[in-house]
Structures are given as structure tokens and as C-alpha cells.
């Protein structure tokens, strides 16, 4: 467990007690750890320098590879962005998604099949597998090995999407898409543990495309220009929002969100920044249960959820649903689908991706 996860878990514990006092204490705690941030930044900067100068080896493969990631520790909307690329590419190309499979209980390389679960793949890769039947989904913490395994398949992919791989320098992707959240731009942050960045802000120079995610729908042209200037990158910058579906889904049926909002329900989320999810659905009589990102639901957690239902409908995020459903299949549980939606220039973004995949015979 990293520093940020530990802080999030503690914050949830104190949620009903003295949240403001806790936040102030954590800000102070992070500030006094500043010397460690300087050391961490130095180490990661040296590592990046060695890769940039080819003193450490990055492997190139004979097919297009797109890496989607961020500089921060999470909460930028990587999964919706991966799904956007799957929808864009999978009708024309054989697409494979390779992730490390965070918090899975399996080891090594795993290619999703009918026996796959959130435990063997991790929640997000399993979500991709359930949702898109015409793609390959694999997990391996060793991305080189994972790519080699994928291209050795009888039906090898035409293009590989690397999920959360911006810092994985042992593979040299042909196209890097860097995500940064509107409310938490990387240019305003600092490296761990004082801030939330995995590496210094200068790492953004590796990106060919930057997407500012989770933007308000009414973001003006001037505001976009101001953000481009603050980011200080010399590549195309796009702006997207999280678009929520107007229905929640279960294995067997769906419910309209407009009707659901007025019904008392239990909202459950174990994601990095759940506030927009709650705000989209919440009614004053709802019960809200919040867990840490990628929370591994225990039997005690399941019992707590069941006790809180009181004949209410349960609504959770899609990522949480794939972990909760096997334990709550006897209950009225639904999930809210989300999508990445570009505020403008979606066609130009699509064309950049299609041009890269269509003209590249390698990922160099």
C-alpha cells in the first residue's frame, strides 16, 4: 500500500468524525516529507534521463502500441479513455489491452477467457473483458513479457493498448497519451510523497497527446487556452468530460436514472474520486458507503453492505460492480456506465489515433 492509499483509507475512517482536522494534518504531514520528494524526484529524473539517452534499453515491437497513462497516482479516467480507444479501433483492427492487473490474485501473464474474474485479472481489465467481446484482454506486470505473449498468439493483435503504462520505460510505445484531470492538473502538483506525481512534471515531454479529463461541460475557449499555456506542452491538448449514462444496469435489467434519483437507495463506491458519481445519483434519503480506490471487499464489507440495504436498490460504479456482483447476486444491484466524451475536436483526436495505427508497422 502506498502513502496516498494509506491516507485515503484513513480519510474514509474519519469521514464521519473530523475530516477537516484530518485533512489539515495530512497536508502538514506531506509538507514535512518534502525532502523525500526531492530525493524521489531526483531518482526518477535520473532513470528517465538514462532511458532518454538510450543508456537503458526500451524494447520496440513490430506493431502499433499506444500507452495511456498519467503522471499522478490515479483518478484521471484511464479506464474510460481505454474504452474510448477500444470502440474507435476494434471494428477495424484486432485490439488487445494489456494491463498490470492491479490487486489481482494471480501471477505472471494471464489472458482473459471464460474462466476470468476480477480476482484473476483485476477489476478494470475484467471490466474490459466483460464489456468488449471482440478484443483480447491480458495482464502482466512485466509488460515486455505480456507483449511477447500476445504477439505469439495464433490470432495476434493488430494494435496493443497499454493501460497505465506511462512510466513503464522498458517498452517504447509508438504513441503516448497523457491524461491529467481538470481539477488536479499535473502542472500544479509535486512528486510523492508531498504531492501526487509519480515522476517530475518534465515527464510530460514524452507524450504525443495530452487529454485534460473530467472537465466541466461549459469550459470556454479562453479557459482551454489558459490551461494549454499552464501545461507548457508542445503537443495537441484535448479536453474531455465523464459522460454518465441515463440508465443503470444489472445482469438482467436496467433502470432509468431520472426515476432512480427519487428512490431511496444505497450508493457504494471504491474509486479514487467518487464525488461526481454520488452527486449524479444522490437523493437526500440515500445511504452512501465510500471505500478506497480498488478496495478489496471483505466478507465484513459485504455484510455491511447487505445490512445497509434495508430493501433499497444498490447502485455502484462499473469497476466496483465486477468485484461485488459475485457476492451480492441475490440483491438488486446495478452499476452506472460512464464514457469519455470530448468537449470538442473529437474527430481530430480520432484521426490522430487512426493515422498512427493505420500507417505504423512498428511501435517506434
Coordinates of C-alpha atoms in Angstrom, one line a residue:
X1 CA 0.0 0.0 0.0
X2 CA 1.4 3.4 -1.0
X3 CA 1.3 6.6 1.0
X4 CA -1.7 8.0 -0.9
X5 CA -3.8 4.9 -0.4
X6 CA -3.0 4.8 3.3
X7 CA -4.1 8.5 3.5
X8 CA -7.3 7.7 1.6
X9 CA -8.1 4.8 3.9
X10 CA -7.6 6.9 7.0
X11 CA -9.7 9.7 5.5
X12 CA -12.6 7.3 4.9
X13 CA -12.3 6.0 8.5
X14 CA -12.5 9.6 9.9
X15 CA -15.1 10.6 7.4
X16 CA -17.9 11.0 10.0
X17 CA -15.6 12.4 12.7
X18 CA -13.3 15.3 12.0
X19 CA -12.5 15.3 8.3
X20 CA -11.3 18.9 8.1
X21 CA -8.8 18.4 11.0
X22 CA -7.6 15.2 9.4
X23 CA -7.0 16.9 6.0
X24 CA -5.0 19.7 7.7
X25 CA -2.9 17.1 9.5
X26 CA -2.2 15.3 6.2
X27 CA -1.2 18.5 4.5
X28 CA 1.2 19.2 7.3
X29 CA 2.5 15.6 7.1
X30 CA 3.1 15.8 3.4
X31 CA 5.0 19.1 3.8
X32 CA 7.4 17.7 6.3
X33 CA 8.1 14.8 3.9
X34 CA 9.3 17.3 1.3
X35 CA 13.0 16.2 1.5
X36 CA 11.9 12.7 0.5
X37 CA 10.0 14.2 -2.5
X38 CA 13.2 15.9 -3.7
X39 CA 15.1 12.6 -3.4
X40 CA 12.3 10.7 -5.2
X41 CA 12.2 13.3 -8.0
X42 CA 16.0 13.0 -8.4
X43 CA 15.9 9.2 -8.7
X44 CA 13.0 9.2 -11.2
X45 CA 14.6 12.0 -13.2
X46 CA 17.9 10.1 -13.4
X47 CA 16.0 7.0 -14.5
X48 CA 14.2 8.9 -17.3
X49 CA 17.5 10.5 -18.4
X50 CA 19.1 7.1 -18.8
X51 CA 16.2 5.9 -20.9
X52 CA 16.0 9.1 -23.0
X53 CA 19.7 8.8 -23.8
X54 CA 19.4 5.1 -24.6
X55 CA 21.7 4.1 -21.8
X56 CA 18.8 1.9 -20.6
X57 CA 17.1 -0.2 -23.2
X58 CA 13.5 0.3 -24.3
X59 CA 12.1 -2.5 -26.4
X60 CA 10.4 -1.9 -29.7
X61 CA 7.8 -4.3 -31.2
X62 CA 6.6 -4.9 -34.8
X63 CA 3.1 -3.5 -34.3
X64 CA 1.5 -0.2 -33.2
X65 CA 1.4 0.2 -29.4
X66 CA -0.5 3.0 -27.6
X67 CA 0.3 3.8 -24.0
X68 CA -2.3 5.5 -21.9
X69 CA -1.3 6.9 -18.5
X70 CA -0.7 9.8 -16.3
X71 CA 1.9 11.5 -14.1
X72 CA -0.3 11.3 -11.0
X73 CA -1.2 8.3 -8.8
X74 CA -4.7 7.9 -10.2
X75 CA -8.1 9.4 -10.7
X76 CA -7.6 10.8 -14.2
X77 CA -10.1 8.5 -16.0
X78 CA -7.8 6.0 -17.7
X79 CA -10.4 3.2 -18.0
X80 CA -12.9 5.4 -19.8
X81 CA -10.2 6.5 -22.2
X82 CA -9.1 3.0 -22.9
X83 CA -12.7 2.1 -23.6
X84 CA -12.9 5.0 -26.0
X85 CA -9.9 3.7 -27.9
X86 CA -11.4 0.2 -28.0
X87 CA -14.6 1.5 -29.5
X88 CA -12.7 3.6 -32.0
X89 CA -10.4 0.8 -33.2
X90 CA -12.0 -2.6 -32.6
X91 CA -14.3 -2.6 -35.6
X92 CA -11.3 -2.4 -38.0
X93 CA -8.4 -3.9 -36.1
X94 CA -7.7 -6.8 -33.7
X95 CA -7.2 -4.9 -30.5
X96 CA -5.5 -6.2 -27.3
X97 CA -5.4 -4.4 -24.0
X98 CA -2.5 -5.2 -21.7
X99 CA -2.6 -4.1 -18.0
X100 CA -0.6 -5.0 -15.0
X101 CA -3.8 -6.2 -13.3
X102 CA -3.7 -4.2 -10.1
X103 CA -4.7 -6.1 -7.0
X104 CA -5.3 -9.3 -8.8
X105 CA -4.6 -12.6 -7.0
X106 CA -3.0 -14.3 -10.0
X107 CA 0.7 -14.1 -11.0
X108 CA 2.5 -13.7 -14.3
X109 CA 0.8 -13.5 -17.7
X110 CA -2.9 -14.1 -17.8
X111 CA -5.0 -14.0 -21.0
X112 CA -8.7 -13.5 -20.2
X113 CA -11.0 -16.4 -21.1
X114 CA -14.4 -17.8 -19.9
X115 CA -12.8 -18.5 -16.5
X116 CA -11.7 -15.0 -16.0
X117 CA -12.8 -12.9 -12.9
X118 CA -11.9 -9.7 -11.1
X119 CA -9.6 -11.9 -8.9
X120 CA -7.6 -13.3 -11.8
X121 CA -7.4 -10.1 -13.9
X122 CA -8.1 -7.2 -11.6
X123 CA -11.2 -5.1 -11.7
X124 CA -10.6 -2.8 -14.6
X125 CA -9.2 -5.5 -17.1
X126 CA -12.1 -7.7 -16.1
X127 CA -14.5 -4.9 -16.8
X128 CA -12.9 -4.5 -20.3
X129 CA -13.3 -8.3 -20.9
X130 CA -16.9 -8.3 -19.9
X131 CA -17.8 -5.3 -21.9
X132 CA -16.0 -6.0 -25.2
X133 CA -16.2 -9.5 -26.6
X134 CA -14.2 -8.8 -29.8
X135 CA -10.9 -7.9 -28.1
X136 CA -8.1 -9.7 -26.2
X137 CA -7.5 -8.6 -22.6
X138 CA -4.3 -9.7 -20.8
X139 CA -2.5 -8.8 -17.6
X140 CA 1.2 -8.9 -16.7
X141 CA 3.3 -6.7 -14.5
X142 CA 6.1 -7.4 -16.9
X143 CA 4.9 -5.5 -20.0
X144 CA 7.6 -6.9 -22.3
X145 CA 6.7 -10.4 -21.4
X146 CA 3.0 -9.6 -21.8
X147 CA 3.5 -8.1 -25.3
X148 CA 5.7 -11.1 -26.3
X149 CA 2.9 -13.5 -25.2
X150 CA 0.2 -11.5 -27.0
X151 CA 2.1 -11.4 -30.4
X152 CA 2.9 -15.1 -30.1
X153 CA -0.9 -16.0 -30.1
X154 CA -2.3 -17.7 -33.2
X155 CA -4.6 -14.6 -33.6
X156 CA -2.1 -11.9 -32.7
X157 CA -3.4 -8.4 -32.3
X158 CA -3.0 -5.6 -34.9
X159 CA -2.6 -3.0 -32.1
X160 CA -2.0 -3.1 -28.3
X161 CA -3.3 -0.6 -25.8
X162 CA -1.1 -0.4 -22.7
X163 CA -3.2 0.6 -19.7
X164 CA -1.5 2.8 -17.1
X165 CA 2.0 2.4 -18.7
X166 CA 3.3 6.0 -19.0
X167 CA 6.1 5.2 -16.5
X168 CA 6.9 1.7 -18.0
X169 CA 10.0 2.7 -19.9
X170 CA 11.2 -0.8 -20.7
X171 CA 8.7 -0.7 -23.5
X172 CA 8.8 2.1 -26.1
X173 CA 5.3 2.8 -27.2
X174 CA 4.7 4.5 -30.5
X175 CA 2.1 6.8 -29.2
X176 CA 1.8 8.1 -25.7
X177 CA -1.5 9.6 -24.4
X178 CA -1.1 11.5 -21.2
X179 CA -4.2 12.2 -19.0
X180 CA -4.5 14.9 -16.4
X181 CA -7.6 15.8 -14.5
X182 CA -9.1 19.3 -14.9
X183 CA -9.3 19.7 -11.1
X184 CA -5.8 18.4 -10.5
X185 CA -3.5 19.4 -13.3
X186 CA 0.0 17.9 -13.2
X187 CA 1.5 21.4 -13.7
X188 CA 0.1 22.3 -10.2
X189 CA 1.3 19.2 -8.4
X190 CA 4.5 17.9 -7.0
X191 CA 6.1 14.4 -6.7
X192 CA 5.3 11.9 -4.0
X193 CA 5.0 12.0 -1.0
X194 CA 4.5 15.8 -0.8
X195 CA 2.3 15.7 -4.0
X196 CA 0.6 13.0 -6.1
X197 CA 3.0 12.8 -9.0
X198 CA 4.8 9.5 -9.9
X199 CA 7.6 11.5 -11.6
X200 CA 8.5 15.1 -12.2
X201 CA 6.3 17.2 -14.4
X202 CA 9.0 17.2 -17.1
X203 CA 8.0 13.6 -17.9
X204 CA 5.1 15.1 -19.9
X205 CA 7.5 15.7 -22.8
X206 CA 7.2 12.0 -23.7
X207 CA 3.5 12.5 -24.6
X208 CA 2.3 13.0 -28.2
X209 CA -1.2 13.8 -27.0
X210 CA -2.4 15.3 -23.7
X211 CA -6.1 14.9 -22.6
X212 CA -7.4 17.1 -19.8
X213 CA -10.1 14.9 -18.4
X214 CA -13.2 15.4 -16.1
X215 CA -13.7 19.0 -17.5
X216 CA -16.9 20.9 -16.9
X217 CA -19.2 20.9 -19.9
X218 CA -19.2 24.7 -20.2
X219 CA -15.4 25.1 -20.4
X220 CA -14.8 28.2 -22.6
X221 CA -12.2 28.5 -25.4
X222 CA -10.3 31.1 -23.3
X223 CA -10.2 28.7 -20.3
X224 CA -8.9 25.9 -22.6
X225 CA -6.2 28.2 -23.9
X226 CA -5.2 29.2 -20.4
X227 CA -4.8 25.5 -19.4
X228 CA -2.7 24.8 -22.5
X229 CA -0.4 27.6 -21.5
X230 CA -0.1 26.4 -17.9
X231 CA 0.6 22.8 -19.0
X232 CA 3.5 24.0 -21.1
X233 CA 3.5 21.2 -23.6
X234 CA 4.2 21.4 -27.3
X235 CA 1.7 18.8 -28.5
X236 CA -2.1 18.6 -29.1
X237 CA -4.2 19.1 -26.0
X238 CA -7.7 17.9 -25.9
X239 CA -10.5 18.4 -23.3
X240 CA -12.9 15.7 -22.2
X241 CA -15.6 15.0 -19.6
X242 CA -17.0 12.0 -18.0
X243 CA -20.4 11.3 -19.5
X244 CA -22.8 9.3 -17.3
X245 CA -25.3 7.0 -18.8
X246 CA -29.0 7.7 -18.4
X247 CA -29.6 4.2 -17.2
X248 CA -28.1 1.9 -14.5
X249 CA -27.6 -1.7 -15.5
X250 CA -27.7 -5.1 -13.8
X251 CA -27.2 -8.6 -15.3
X252 CA -30.9 -8.8 -16.2
X253 CA -32.5 -5.4 -16.4
X254 CA -32.0 -1.6 -16.4
X255 CA -33.5 1.4 -14.6
X256 CA -33.8 5.0 -15.7
X257 CA -31.6 7.4 -13.7
X258 CA -34.3 10.0 -13.7
X259 CA -36.7 7.6 -12.0
X260 CA -34.0 6.2 -9.7
X261 CA -32.9 9.6 -8.3
X262 CA -36.2 10.0 -6.4
X263 CA -36.0 6.5 -4.9
X264 CA -34.1 5.8 -1.6
X265 CA -31.1 3.7 -2.4
X266 CA -27.6 2.6 -1.3
X267 CA -24.7 4.1 -3.2
X268 CA -21.4 2.2 -3.0
X269 CA -18.1 3.4 -4.5
X270 CA -14.5 2.3 -4.2
X271 CA -12.9 4.6 -6.7
X272 CA -10.3 7.4 -6.5
X273 CA -12.7 10.4 -6.7
X274 CA -16.3 9.3 -6.1
X275 CA -17.9 12.7 -5.5
X276 CA -19.3 13.2 -9.1
X277 CA -20.7 9.7 -9.1
X278 CA -22.6 10.3 -5.8
X279 CA -23.7 13.8 -7.0
X280 CA -25.1 12.4 -10.2
X281 CA -27.4 9.9 -8.4
X282 CA -27.8 11.0 -4.9
X283 CA -31.1 11.7 -3.1
X284 CA -31.3 13.1 0.4
X285 CA -32.5 9.8 1.8
X286 CA -29.8 7.7 0.3
X287 CA -27.2 5.8 2.3
X288 CA -23.6 6.3 1.0
X289 CA -20.8 3.9 1.5
X290 CA -17.3 5.0 0.4
X291 CA -14.2 2.8 0.2
X292 CA -10.7 3.3 -1.0
X293 CA -9.8 3.0 -4.7
X294 CA -9.6 -0.6 -5.9
X295 CA -10.9 -1.7 -2.5
X296 CA -10.7 -5.5 -1.9
X297 CA -14.2 -6.1 -0.5
X298 CA -14.0 -8.4 2.5
X299 CA -16.8 -10.6 3.9
X300 CA -17.3 -8.0 6.6
X301 CA -17.7 -5.3 3.9
X302 CA -20.3 -7.4 2.1
X303 CA -22.2 -8.0 5.3
X304 CA -22.1 -4.2 6.0
X305 CA -23.5 -3.5 2.5
X306 CA -26.2 -6.1 2.9
X307 CA -27.2 -4.7 6.3
X308 CA -27.4 -1.1 5.0
X309 CA -29.7 -2.0 2.0
X310 CA -33.0 -2.2 4.0
X311 CA -34.8 -3.2 0.8
X312 CA -33.1 -0.4 -1.1
X313 CA -31.7 -0.7 -4.6
X314 CA -27.9 -0.8 -4.6
X315 CA -26.1 1.3 -7.2
X316 CA -22.3 1.2 -7.6
X317 CA -19.6 2.0 -10.2
X318 CA -18.9 -0.4 -13.0
X319 CA -15.4 -1.1 -11.6
X320 CA -16.9 -2.0 -8.2
X321 CA -19.7 -4.0 -9.7
X322 CA -17.4 -6.6 -11.2
X323 CA -15.9 -7.2 -7.7
X324 CA -19.2 -7.0 -5.8
X325 CA -21.6 -8.9 -8.0
X326 CA -20.3 -12.4 -7.3
X327 CA -21.0 -11.8 -3.6
X328 CA -24.3 -9.9 -4.0
X329 CA -26.0 -11.7 -6.8
X330 CA -29.1 -12.2 -4.6
X331 CA -29.6 -8.5 -4.3
X332 CA -30.9 -5.7 -6.5
X333 CA -27.5 -4.3 -7.5
X334 CA -26.9 -2.0 -10.5
X335 CA -23.9 -0.1 -11.9
X336 CA -23.7 3.2 -13.7
X337 CA -21.8 3.1 -17.0
X338 CA -19.6 6.0 -17.9
X339 CA -17.8 7.2 -21.1
X340 CA -15.2 9.7 -22.1
X341 CA -16.8 12.4 -24.2
X342 CA -14.7 15.1 -25.8
X343 CA -15.9 18.7 -25.4
X344 CA -14.7 19.5 -29.0
X345 CA -12.3 18.2 -31.7
X346 CA -13.3 14.6 -31.2
X347 CA -12.9 14.0 -34.9
X348 CA -9.3 15.4 -34.8
X349 CA -8.4 13.2 -31.9
X350 CA -9.9 10.1 -33.6
X351 CA -7.9 10.9 -36.8
X352 CA -4.6 11.2 -34.9
X353 CA -5.2 7.7 -33.5
X354 CA -6.3 6.2 -36.8
X355 CA -3.5 7.8 -38.7
X356 CA -0.9 6.3 -36.2
X357 CA -2.4 2.8 -36.2
X358 CA -3.0 2.8 -40.0
X359 CA 0.4 3.9 -41.0
X360 CA 2.6 2.3 -38.4
X361 CA 4.2 -1.1 -38.9
X362 CA 6.1 -0.9 -35.6
X363 CA 5.6 1.0 -32.4
X364 CA 8.8 3.0 -32.8

